[in-house]
Coordinates of C-alpha atoms in Angstrom, one line a residue:
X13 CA 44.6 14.9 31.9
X14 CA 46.7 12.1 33.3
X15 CA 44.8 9.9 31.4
X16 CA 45.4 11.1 28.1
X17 CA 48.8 11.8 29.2
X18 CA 49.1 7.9 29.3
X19 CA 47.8 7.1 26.0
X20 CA 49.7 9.8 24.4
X21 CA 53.2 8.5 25.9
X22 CA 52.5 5.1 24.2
X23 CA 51.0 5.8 21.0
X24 CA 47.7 5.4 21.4
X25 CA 44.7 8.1 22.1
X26 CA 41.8 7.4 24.4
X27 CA 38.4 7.4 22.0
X28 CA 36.3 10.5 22.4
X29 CA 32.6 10.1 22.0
X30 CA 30.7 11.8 19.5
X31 CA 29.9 14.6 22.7
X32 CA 33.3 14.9 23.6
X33 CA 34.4 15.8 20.4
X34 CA 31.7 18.4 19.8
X35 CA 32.8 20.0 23.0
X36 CA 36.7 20.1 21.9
X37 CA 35.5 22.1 18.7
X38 CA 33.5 24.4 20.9
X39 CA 30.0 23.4 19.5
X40 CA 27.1 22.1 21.8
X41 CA 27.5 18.4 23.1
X42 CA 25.7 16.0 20.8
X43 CA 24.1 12.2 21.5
X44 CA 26.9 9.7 20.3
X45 CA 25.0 7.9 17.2
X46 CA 27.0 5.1 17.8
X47 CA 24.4 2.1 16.2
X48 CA 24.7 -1.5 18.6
X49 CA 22.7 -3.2 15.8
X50 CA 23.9 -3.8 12.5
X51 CA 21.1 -3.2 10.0
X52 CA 22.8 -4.3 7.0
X53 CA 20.8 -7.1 5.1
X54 CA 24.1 -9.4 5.5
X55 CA 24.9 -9.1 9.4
X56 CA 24.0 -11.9 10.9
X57 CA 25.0 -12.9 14.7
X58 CA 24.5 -16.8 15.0
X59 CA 23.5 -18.6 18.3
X60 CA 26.2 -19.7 20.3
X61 CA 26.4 -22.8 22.6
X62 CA 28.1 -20.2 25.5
X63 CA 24.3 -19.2 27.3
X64 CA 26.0 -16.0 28.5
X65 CA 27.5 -14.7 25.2
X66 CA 23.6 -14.8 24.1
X67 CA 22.0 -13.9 27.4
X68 CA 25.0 -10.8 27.7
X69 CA 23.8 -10.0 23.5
X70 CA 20.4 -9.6 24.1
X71 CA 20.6 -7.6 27.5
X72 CA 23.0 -5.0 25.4
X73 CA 20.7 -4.8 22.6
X74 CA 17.6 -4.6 25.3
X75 CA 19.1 -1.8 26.7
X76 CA 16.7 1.0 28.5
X77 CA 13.6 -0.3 26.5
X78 CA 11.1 -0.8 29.6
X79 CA 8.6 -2.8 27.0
X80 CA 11.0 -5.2 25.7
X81 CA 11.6 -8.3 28.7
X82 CA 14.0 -11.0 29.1
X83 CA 12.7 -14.2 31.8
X84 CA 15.0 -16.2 32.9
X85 CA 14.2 -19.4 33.9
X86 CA 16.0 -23.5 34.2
X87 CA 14.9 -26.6 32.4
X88 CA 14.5 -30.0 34.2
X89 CA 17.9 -31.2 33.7
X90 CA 19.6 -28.1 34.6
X91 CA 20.1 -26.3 31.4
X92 CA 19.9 -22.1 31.3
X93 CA 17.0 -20.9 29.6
X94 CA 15.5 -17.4 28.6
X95 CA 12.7 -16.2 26.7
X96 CA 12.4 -12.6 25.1
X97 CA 9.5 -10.9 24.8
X98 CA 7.6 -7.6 24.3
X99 CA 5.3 -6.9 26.3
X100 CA 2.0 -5.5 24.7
X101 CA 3.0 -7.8 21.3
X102 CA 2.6 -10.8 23.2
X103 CA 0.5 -12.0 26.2
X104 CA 3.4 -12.1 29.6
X105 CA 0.7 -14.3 31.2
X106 CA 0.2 -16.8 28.1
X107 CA 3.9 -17.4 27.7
X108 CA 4.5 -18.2 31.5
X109 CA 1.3 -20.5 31.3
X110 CA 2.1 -22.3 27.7
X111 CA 5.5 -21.6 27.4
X112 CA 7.9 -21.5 30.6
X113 CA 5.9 -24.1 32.9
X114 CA 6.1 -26.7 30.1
X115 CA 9.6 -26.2 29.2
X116 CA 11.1 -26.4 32.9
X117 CA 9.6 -29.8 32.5
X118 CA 12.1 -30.5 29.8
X119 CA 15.0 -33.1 29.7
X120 CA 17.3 -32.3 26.7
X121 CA 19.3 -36.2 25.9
X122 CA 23.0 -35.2 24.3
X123 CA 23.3 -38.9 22.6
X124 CA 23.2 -38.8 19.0
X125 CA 20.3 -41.1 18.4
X126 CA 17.7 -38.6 21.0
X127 CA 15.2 -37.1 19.9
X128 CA 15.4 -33.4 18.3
X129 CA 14.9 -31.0 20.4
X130 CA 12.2 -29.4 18.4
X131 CA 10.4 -32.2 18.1
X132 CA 10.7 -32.1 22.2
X133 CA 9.3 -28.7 22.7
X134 CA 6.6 -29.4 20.2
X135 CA 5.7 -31.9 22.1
X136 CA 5.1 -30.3 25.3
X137 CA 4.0 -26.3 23.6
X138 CA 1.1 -27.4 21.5
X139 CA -1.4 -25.0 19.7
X140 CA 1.4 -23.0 18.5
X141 CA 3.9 -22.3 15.7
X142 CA 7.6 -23.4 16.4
X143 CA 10.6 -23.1 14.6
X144 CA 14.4 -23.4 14.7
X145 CA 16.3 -20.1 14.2
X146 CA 20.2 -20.4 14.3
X147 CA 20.5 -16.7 14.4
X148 CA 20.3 -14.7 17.3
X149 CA 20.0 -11.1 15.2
X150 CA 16.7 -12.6 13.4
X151 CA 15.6 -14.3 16.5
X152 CA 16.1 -11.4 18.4
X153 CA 13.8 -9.1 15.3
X154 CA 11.8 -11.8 15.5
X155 CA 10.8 -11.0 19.3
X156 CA 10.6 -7.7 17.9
X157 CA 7.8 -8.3 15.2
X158 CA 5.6 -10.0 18.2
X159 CA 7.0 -13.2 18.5
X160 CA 8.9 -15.4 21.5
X161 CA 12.5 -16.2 21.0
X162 CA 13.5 -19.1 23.6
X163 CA 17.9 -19.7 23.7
X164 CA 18.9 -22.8 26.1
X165 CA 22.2 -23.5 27.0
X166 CA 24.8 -26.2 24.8
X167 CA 22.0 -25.9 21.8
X168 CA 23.5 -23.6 18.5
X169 CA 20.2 -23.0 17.5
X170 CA 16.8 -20.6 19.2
X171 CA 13.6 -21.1 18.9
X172 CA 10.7 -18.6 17.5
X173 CA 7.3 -19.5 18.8
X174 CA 4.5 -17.8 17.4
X175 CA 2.3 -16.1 20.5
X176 CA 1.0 -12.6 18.8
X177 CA -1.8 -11.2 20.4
X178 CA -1.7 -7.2 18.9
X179 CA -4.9 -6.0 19.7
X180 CA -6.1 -4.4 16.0
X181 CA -9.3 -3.0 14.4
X182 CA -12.2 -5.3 13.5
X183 CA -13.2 -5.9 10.5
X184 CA -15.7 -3.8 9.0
X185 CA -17.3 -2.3 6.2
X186 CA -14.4 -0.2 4.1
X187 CA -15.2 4.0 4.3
X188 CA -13.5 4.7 1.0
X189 CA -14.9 1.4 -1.2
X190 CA -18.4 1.3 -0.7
X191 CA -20.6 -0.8 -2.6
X192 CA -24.8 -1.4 -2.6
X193 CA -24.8 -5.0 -3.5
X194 CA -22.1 -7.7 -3.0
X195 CA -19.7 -8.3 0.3
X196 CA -19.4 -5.0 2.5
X197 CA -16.5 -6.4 4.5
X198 CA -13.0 -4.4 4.3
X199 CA -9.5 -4.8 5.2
X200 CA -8.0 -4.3 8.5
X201 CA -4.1 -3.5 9.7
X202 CA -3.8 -6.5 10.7
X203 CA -1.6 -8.8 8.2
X204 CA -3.1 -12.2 9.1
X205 CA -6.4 -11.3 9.2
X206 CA -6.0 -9.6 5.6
X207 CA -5.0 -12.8 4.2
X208 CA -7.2 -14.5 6.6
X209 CA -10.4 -13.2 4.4
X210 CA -9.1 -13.9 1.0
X211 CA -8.0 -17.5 2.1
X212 CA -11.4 -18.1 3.0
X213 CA -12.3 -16.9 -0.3
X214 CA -9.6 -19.1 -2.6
X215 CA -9.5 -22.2 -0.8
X216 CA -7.0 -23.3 -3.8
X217 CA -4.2 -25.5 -2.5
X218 CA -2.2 -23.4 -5.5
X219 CA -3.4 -20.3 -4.1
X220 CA 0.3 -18.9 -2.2
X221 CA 1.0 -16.5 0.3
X222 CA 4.8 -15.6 0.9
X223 CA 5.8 -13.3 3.4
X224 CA 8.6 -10.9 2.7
X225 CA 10.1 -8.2 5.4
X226 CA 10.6 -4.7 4.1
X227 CA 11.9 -1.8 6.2
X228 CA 15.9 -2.1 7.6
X229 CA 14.7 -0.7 10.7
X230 CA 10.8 -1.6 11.0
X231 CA 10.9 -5.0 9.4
X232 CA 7.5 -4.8 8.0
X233 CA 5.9 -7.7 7.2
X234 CA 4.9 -7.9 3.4
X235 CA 2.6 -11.0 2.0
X236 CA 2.9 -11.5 -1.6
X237 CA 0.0 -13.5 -3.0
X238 CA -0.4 -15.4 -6.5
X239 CA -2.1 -18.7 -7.8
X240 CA 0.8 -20.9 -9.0
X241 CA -0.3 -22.3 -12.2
X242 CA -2.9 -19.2 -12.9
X243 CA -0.9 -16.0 -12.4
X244 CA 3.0 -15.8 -14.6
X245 CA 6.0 -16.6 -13.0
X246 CA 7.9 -14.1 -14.7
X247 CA 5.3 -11.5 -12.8
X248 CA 5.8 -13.0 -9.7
X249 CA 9.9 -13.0 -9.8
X250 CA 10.0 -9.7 -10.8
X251 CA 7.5 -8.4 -8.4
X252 CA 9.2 -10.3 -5.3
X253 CA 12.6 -8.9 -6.4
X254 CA 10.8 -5.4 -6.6
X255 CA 10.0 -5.6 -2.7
X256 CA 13.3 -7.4 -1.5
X257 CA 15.2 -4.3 -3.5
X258 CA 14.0 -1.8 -1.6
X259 CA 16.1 -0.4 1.1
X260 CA 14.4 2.1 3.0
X261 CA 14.0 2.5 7.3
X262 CA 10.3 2.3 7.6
X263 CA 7.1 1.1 5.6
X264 CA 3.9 2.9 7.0
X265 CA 1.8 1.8 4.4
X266 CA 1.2 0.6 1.5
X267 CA 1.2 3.9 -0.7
X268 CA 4.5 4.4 0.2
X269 CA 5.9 0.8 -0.9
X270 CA 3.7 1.6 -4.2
X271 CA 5.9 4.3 -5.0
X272 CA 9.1 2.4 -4.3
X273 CA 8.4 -0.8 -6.8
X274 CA 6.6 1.6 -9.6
X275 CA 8.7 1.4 -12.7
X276 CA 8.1 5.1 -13.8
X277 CA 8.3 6.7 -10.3
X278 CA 8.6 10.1 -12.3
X279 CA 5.6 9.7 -14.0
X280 CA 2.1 11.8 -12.9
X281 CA -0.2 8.2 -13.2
X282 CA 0.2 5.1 -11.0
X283 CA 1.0 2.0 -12.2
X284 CA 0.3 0.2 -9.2
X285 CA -3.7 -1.2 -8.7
X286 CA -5.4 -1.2 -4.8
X287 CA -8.6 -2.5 -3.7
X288 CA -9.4 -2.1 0.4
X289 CA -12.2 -5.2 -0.5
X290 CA -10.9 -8.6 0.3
X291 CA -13.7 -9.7 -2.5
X292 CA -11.9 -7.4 -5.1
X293 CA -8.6 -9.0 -4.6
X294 CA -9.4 -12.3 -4.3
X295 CA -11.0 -11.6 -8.0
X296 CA -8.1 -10.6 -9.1
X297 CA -6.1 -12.6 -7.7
X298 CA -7.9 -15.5 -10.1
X299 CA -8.0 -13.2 -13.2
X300 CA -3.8 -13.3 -12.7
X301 CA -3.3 -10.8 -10.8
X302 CA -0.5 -10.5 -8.1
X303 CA -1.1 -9.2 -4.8
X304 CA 0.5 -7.3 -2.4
X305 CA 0.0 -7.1 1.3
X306 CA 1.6 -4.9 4.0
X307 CA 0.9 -5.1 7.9
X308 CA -0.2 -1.9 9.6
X309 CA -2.3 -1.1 5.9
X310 CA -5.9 -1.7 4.9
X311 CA -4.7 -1.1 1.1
X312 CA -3.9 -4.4 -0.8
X313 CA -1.6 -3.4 -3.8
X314 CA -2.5 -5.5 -7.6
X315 CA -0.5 -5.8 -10.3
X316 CA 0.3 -5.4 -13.2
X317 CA -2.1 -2.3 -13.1
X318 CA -4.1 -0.8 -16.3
X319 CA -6.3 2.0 -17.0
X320 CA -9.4 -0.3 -17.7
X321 CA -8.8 -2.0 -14.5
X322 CA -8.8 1.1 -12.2
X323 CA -12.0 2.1 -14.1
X324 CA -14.0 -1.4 -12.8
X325 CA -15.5 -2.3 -9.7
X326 CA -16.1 -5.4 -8.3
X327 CA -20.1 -4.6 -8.0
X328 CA -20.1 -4.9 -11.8
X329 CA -19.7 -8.5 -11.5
X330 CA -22.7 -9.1 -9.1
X331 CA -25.2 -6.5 -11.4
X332 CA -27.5 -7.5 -14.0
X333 CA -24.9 -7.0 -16.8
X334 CA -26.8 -4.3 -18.8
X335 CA -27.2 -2.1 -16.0
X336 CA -23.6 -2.4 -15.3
X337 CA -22.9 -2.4 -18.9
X338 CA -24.1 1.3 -18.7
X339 CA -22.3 2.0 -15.4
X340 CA -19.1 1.2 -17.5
X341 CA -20.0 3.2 -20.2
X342 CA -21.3 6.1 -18.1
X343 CA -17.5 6.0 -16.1
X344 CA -15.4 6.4 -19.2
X345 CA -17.5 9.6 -19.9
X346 CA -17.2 10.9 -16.5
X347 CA -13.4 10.6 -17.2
X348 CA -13.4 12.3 -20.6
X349 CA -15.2 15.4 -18.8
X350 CA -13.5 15.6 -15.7
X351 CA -10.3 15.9 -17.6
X352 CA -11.4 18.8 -20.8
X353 CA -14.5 20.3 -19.5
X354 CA -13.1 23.2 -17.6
X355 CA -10.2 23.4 -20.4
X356 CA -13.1 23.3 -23.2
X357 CA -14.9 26.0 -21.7
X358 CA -12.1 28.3 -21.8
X359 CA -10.5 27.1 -25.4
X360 CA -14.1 28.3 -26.6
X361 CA -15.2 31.4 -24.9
X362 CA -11.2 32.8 -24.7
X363 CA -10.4 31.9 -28.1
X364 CA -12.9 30.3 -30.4
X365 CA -15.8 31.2 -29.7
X366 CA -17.4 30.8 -32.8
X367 CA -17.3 26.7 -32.3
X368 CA -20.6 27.5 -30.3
X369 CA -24.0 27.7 -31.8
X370 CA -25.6 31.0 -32.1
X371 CA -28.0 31.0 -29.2
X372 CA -25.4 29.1 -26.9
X373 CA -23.0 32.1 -27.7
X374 CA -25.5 34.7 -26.4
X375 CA -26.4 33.0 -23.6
X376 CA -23.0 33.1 -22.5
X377 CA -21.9 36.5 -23.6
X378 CA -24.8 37.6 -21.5
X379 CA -24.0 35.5 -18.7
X380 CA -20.3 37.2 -19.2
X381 CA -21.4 40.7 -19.5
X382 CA -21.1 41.8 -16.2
X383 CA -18.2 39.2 -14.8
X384 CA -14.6 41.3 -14.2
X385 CA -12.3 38.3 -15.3
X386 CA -11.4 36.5 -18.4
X387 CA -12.3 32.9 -18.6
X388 CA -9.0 32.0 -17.5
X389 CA -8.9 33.9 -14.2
X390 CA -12.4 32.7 -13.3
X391 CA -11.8 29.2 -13.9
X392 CA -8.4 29.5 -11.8
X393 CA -10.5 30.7 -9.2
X394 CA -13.4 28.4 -8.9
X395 CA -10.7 25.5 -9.3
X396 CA -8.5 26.9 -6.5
X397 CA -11.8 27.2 -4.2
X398 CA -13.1 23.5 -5.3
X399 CA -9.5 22.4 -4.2
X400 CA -9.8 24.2 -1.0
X401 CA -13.6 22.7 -0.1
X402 CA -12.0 19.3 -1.3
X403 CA -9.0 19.4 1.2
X404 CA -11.2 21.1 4.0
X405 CA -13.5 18.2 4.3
X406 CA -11.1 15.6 4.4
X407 CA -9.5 16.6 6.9
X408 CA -12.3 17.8 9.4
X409 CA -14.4 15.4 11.7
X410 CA -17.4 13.4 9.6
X411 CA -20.2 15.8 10.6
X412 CA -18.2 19.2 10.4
X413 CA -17.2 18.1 6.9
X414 CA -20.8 17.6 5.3
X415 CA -21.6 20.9 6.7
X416 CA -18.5 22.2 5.4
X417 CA -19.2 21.0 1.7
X418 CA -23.0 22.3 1.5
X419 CA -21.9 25.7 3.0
X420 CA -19.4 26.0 0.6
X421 CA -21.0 24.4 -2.6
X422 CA -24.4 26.2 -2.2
X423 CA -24.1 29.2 -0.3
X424 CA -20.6 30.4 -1.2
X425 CA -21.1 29.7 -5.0
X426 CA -24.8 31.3 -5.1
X427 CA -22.7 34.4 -3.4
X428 CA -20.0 34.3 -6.0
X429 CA -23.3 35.2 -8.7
X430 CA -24.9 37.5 -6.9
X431 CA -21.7 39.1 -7.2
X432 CA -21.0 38.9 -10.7
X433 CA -17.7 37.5 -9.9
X434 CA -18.4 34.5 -12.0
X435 CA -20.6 33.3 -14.7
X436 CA -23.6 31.0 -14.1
X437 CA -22.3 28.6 -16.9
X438 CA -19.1 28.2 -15.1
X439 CA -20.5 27.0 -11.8
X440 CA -22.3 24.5 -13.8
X441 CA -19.3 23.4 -15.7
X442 CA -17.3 23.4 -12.3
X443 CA -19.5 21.2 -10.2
X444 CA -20.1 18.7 -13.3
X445 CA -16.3 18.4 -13.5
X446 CA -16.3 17.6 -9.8
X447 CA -18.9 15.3 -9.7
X448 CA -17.9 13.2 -12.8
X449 CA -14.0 12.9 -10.9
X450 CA -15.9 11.4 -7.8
X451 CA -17.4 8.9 -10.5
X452 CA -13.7 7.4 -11.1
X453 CA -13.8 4.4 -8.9
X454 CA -9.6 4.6 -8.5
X455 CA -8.6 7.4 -6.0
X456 CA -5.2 7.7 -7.0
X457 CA -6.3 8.2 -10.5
X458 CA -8.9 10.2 -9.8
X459 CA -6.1 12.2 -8.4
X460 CA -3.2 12.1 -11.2
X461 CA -6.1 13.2 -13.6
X462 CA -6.8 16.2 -11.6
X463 CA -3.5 17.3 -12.2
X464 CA -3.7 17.0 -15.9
X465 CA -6.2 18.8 -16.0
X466 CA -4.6 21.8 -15.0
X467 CA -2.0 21.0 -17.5
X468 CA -4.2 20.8 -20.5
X469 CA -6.2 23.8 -18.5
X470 CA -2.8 25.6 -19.5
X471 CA -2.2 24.7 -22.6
X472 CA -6.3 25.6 -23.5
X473 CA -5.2 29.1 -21.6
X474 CA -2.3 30.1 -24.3
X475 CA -3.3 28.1 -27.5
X476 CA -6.9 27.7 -27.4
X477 CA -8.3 24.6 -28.9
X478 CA -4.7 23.7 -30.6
X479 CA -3.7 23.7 -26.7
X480 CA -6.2 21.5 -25.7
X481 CA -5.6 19.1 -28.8
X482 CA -2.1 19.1 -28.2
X483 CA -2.3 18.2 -24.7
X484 CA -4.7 15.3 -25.4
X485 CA -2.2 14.2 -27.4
X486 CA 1.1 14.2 -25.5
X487 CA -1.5 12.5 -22.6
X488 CA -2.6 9.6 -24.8
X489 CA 1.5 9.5 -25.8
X490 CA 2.0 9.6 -21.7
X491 CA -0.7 6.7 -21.5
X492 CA 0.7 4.2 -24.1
X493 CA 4.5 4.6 -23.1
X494 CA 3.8 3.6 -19.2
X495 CA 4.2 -0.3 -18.4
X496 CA 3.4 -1.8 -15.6
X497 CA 5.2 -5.3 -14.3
X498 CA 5.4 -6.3 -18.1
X499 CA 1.7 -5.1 -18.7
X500 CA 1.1 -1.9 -21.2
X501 CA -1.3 0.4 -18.8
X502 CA -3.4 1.4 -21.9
X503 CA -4.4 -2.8 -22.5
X504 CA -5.9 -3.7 -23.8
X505 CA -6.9 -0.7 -26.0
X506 CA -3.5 -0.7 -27.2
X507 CA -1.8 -2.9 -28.0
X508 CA -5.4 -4.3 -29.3
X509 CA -7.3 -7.3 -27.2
X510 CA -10.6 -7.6 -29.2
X511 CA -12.8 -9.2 -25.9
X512 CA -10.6 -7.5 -23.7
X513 CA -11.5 -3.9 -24.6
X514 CA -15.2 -5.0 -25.4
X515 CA -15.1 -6.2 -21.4
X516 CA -13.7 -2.6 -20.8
X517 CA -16.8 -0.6 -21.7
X518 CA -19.2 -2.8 -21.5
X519 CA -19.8 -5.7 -19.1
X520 CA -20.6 -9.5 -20.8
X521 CA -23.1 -11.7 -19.2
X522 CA -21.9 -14.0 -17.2
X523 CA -21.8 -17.2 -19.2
X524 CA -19.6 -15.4 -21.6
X525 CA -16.7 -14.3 -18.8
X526 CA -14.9 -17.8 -19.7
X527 CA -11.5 -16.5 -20.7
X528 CA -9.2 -14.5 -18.2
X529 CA -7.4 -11.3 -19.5
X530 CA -4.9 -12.2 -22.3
X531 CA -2.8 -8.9 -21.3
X532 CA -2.1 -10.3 -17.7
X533 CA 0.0 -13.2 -19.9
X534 CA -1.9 -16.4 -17.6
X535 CA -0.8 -19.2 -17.5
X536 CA -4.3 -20.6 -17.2
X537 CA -5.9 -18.6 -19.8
X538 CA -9.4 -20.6 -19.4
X539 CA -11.6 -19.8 -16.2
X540 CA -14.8 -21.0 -17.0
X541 CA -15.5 -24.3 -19.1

C-alpha cells in the first residue's frame, strides 16, 4: 500500500494492531489487548491544572462503558467542573441534588490567604465524606469502587466524595452458623455494614478498622480489624503486609484471600479461622485476635488460627458452663471418630481381628457371611456414596435436598442390606462417622479431616492397625509443625498452656475467664479484674 510504501522509504513502519498482524501470519483476526490502564501498584497519573488533559483522560478510560457517566457542569466564578460517576453505585439524582447544585454556587478565591478549597466544598456538601485526592488514576478507581470524583479547573488536586448507595442483602440470621441461644444476627456482603455490627459491639476508641484494597483489577476493599493495646503489633504488621503482598486480578471472597495469606498453602488443614457471626468476631477480636474483612463476603477471616479455636463456639460462652463443658468434651470425641472409625473397622475385621471380643467377632462374621466384598471395598463404597448424598444436597434447592438426604440415607442404605451388599455394622459405623463430622463446628476443618481420613483409611487398608498408628502419627507430626501468624495451630496442647488447654475441653465458669489466651502473645493479657 502507498502507505506503507511511505513509512518504508523513510525508515519507519506503520504499527500493526494485534488483528493485523494475526492476519499477515494467516491465522484468524484477534482483539488487540492493548491495556489503556496501567495496573501496576506504582502508576500513578496525578491531577493536572489543564481541565481538558483530565476531562480528555477520563473520557478515554470511560470508553464504551454505558454505566460509567461523566456531568459536566460550571462553578459560580466560571471555573470547568465534572463529576464521574457510576450509575447503579451511586444515586444520579442525589449527586445532582447534594452535589452539582451546591457546587455551581461556588466561588473559588486564588489569593494565598483564601480559604481551602476543601474546606469550601465542605461547607456547602454537608452529610457526606470529602477528601482531597491529587491522583486522577485513584480518583478515577475511586469512582469505580462507588464513589464521586469531582476535577475543577486551575486546582492540582480532585475531590472523592463518599455517596454509595449499593443496594445489598439485609442482615439476617447466618444459614451455615446457627446457634439456640445468644445473637442470631449474621454477616452481609456489604463491607460497612460488616464492620457496622462489630462497632456497635466494641465501642473501644482503641478498637481499629483499616481498610486495605486487594485485587489489581477489582480493587476489593479489605478491613483489617485489631484493638491497639490488646491484640500484638507484630500480628498485625505481618498480617497487613500478608494482604498488601498479594497480587492477584480479583478477590471474590474471602476463602480465596485465605488461601493467598496462609503460610503453608501446601498443607491439607487451614490455618486461617472464620466466623459468619458478628458476635463471634467481636469476641475474638477482644481475646487478640485479628480480623479480616472483605466486601462482597459474609466470611470474616481470624487470626492466628488453632485447632482448639475452630473446635469452640461462641454459644459456649452464653451456656451454663457444665452443659457446655460437656458439649466441649463431647466435640473432641466426635473428631477422634470421624477421623479412625471407618479406618478402625477395617484395621480389625481385614487384619486383626482378634482385637475384638469373642461375641463382637461373631456378630460380625455373621453379619459378613453373606457380603461379596472385603472390608475395604465396602467401606470405599459406602464412603464414595456418602460423598455423593453430601455433594447432592448442597447443591439442590432447600426442599429437594432434605428429600434428597432421607431417600438416600434410609431407603438406599436399607436397600444396600437387603441385598447383602454391605454389612449392617458398617452402615452403623458409616452414618456415626458422618454424623460426628457435622458435630465439628469449623467447615473447613471438618473438611481437611475428611480427607485424612481416607489417608489413614489407606494406610489401615495395607498395614492394618500399624497403618492406622502410623498415620495418627505423621497427623499429629502434620498438626504440631503448622504455625499460623506466629501462633503454633496445636496451642495450646503443645507447646503446653496449663489454663489454656483446660479452657479447650472444658469450659470455666465465668468468673474464672479473667485471663485472655497466652498463645495469642496479648499485649493486655488481663480481661477481667
Amino acid at each position: 500500500m502507498p502507505g506503507n510504501l511511505i513509512f518504508d522509504l523513510i525508515g519507519f513502519r506503520q504499527p500493526k494492531t494485534g488483528a493485523q498482524e494475526a492476519h499477515d501470519d494467516g491465522q484468524p483476526p484477534t482483539a488487540p489487548t492493548t491495556s489503556l490502564f496501567d495496573i501496576s501498584p506504582a502508576y500513578d497519573m496525578p491531577v493536572s491544572p489543564d481541565y481538558q488533559s483530565n476531562l480528555d483522560y477520563c473520557v478515554q478510560l470511560k470508553g464504551k462503558n454505558a454505566d460509567l457517566l461523566i456531568r459536566e457542569f460550571t462553578l459560580a466564578d466560571g471555573r470547568r467542573s465534572f463529576l464521574l460517576l457510576v450509575d447503579g453505585m451511586c444515586s444520579k439524582q442525589s449527586a445532582e441534588q447534594n452535589l452539582i447544585l451546591p457546587a455551581m454556587q461556588l466561588k473559588l478565591n486564588a489569593s494565598p490567604d483564601s480559604i481551602p478549597p476543601l474546606k469550601q466544598l465542605s461547607s456547602l456538601i454537608l452529610n457526606t465524606e470529602l477528601s482531597e485526592q491529587p491522583s486522577l488514576s485513584k480518583g478515577f478507581i475511586a469512582a469505580l469502587t462507588g464513589d464521586l470524583f469531582l476535577c475543577i479547573e486551575g486546582l492540582n488536586v480532585g475531590f472523592v466524595i463518599g455517596a454509595r448507595s449499593i443496594q445489598s442483602r439485609s442482615v439476617s440470621p447466618s444459614e451455615t452458623a446457627g446457634s439456640v441461644v445468644g445473637p442470631h444476627e449474621g454477616f452481609t456482603e456489604n463491607l460497612r455494614t460488616n464492620t457496622a455490627l462489630i462497632r456497635r459491639r466494641i465501642s473501644d476508641p482503641n478498637f481499629t478498622i483499616e481498610t486495605l484494597q486487594v485485587g489489581l483489577r477489582s480493587h476489593t476493599a479489605v478491613a483489617l480489624c485489631y484493638i491497639n493495646g490488646v491484640t500484638n503489633p507484630s500480628l498485625v504488621n505481618t498480617l497487613r503486609d500478608s494482604i498488601q503482598s498479594v497480587t492477584v486480578d480479583l478477590i471474590n471472597d474471602a476463602g480465596e484471600l485465605a488461601q493467598m495469606i496462609e503460610q503453608y498453602p501446601l498443607s491439607p488443614l487451614p490455618q486461617i479461622d472464620g466466623t459468619e457471626k458478628p458476635d463471634a468476631a467481636a469476641a475474638e477480636i477482644c481475646q487478640g485476635r485479628a480480623a479480616v474483612i472483605v466486601n462482597g463476603s459474609p466470611y470474616v477471616l481470624l487470626t492466628p488460627a488453632t485447632m482448639s479455636s475452630m473446635m469452640q463456639v461462641t454459644e459456649d460462652r452464653y451456656q451454663r458452663w457444665t452443659y457446655s463443658s460437656f458439649l466441649k468434651i463431647l466435640r473432641w470425641i466426635a473428631f477422634l471418630i470421624s477421623i479412625t472409625a471407618p479406618s478402625l473397622y477395617v484395621a480389625i475385621v481385614a487384619y486383626n481381628p482378634g482385637l475384638l471380643p469373642v461375641d463382637l467377632l461373631l456378630l460380625t462374621a455373621a453379619n459378613r457371611i453373606n457380603v461379596p466384598f472385603s472390608a475395604v471395598t465396602e467401606v470405599v463404597i459406602m464412603e464414595f456414596f456418602i460423598e455423593l448424598l453430601r455433594e447432592a444436597s448442597i447443591r439442590l434447592p432447600g426442599r429437594i435436598s432434605s428429600a434428597m438426604s432421607i431417600v438416600g440415607g434410609l431407603i438406599v442404605g436399607d436397600a444396600a442390606i437387603r441385598a447383602g451388599l454391605v454389612s449392617p455394622l458398617l452402615i452403623i459405623i458409616i452414618g456415626l462417622t458422618s454424623l460426628t463430622s457435622f458435630v465439628i463446628p469449623s467447615y473447613e476443618l471438618a473438611s481437611s479431616l475428611r480427607l485424612v481420613k481416607y489417608f489413614l483409611l489407606a494406610l489401615s487398608a495395607v498395614f492394618g492397625i500399624f497403618g492406622l498408628t502410623v498415620g495418627l502419627v505423621l497427623f499429629v507430626s502434620q498438626l504440631c509443625a503448622l504455625y499460623s501468624y506466629g501462633t503454633e495451630f496445636t496451642a495450646p496442647f503443645s507447646p503446653a498452656y496449663r489454663k489454656g488447654w483446660i479452657e479447650s475441653l472444658i469450659e470455666l465458669p465465668v468468673f474464672r475467664r479473667d485471663t485472655r489466651p497466652a498463645y495469642y502473645e496479648p499485649i493486655d493479657l488481663i480481661r477481667m479484674k
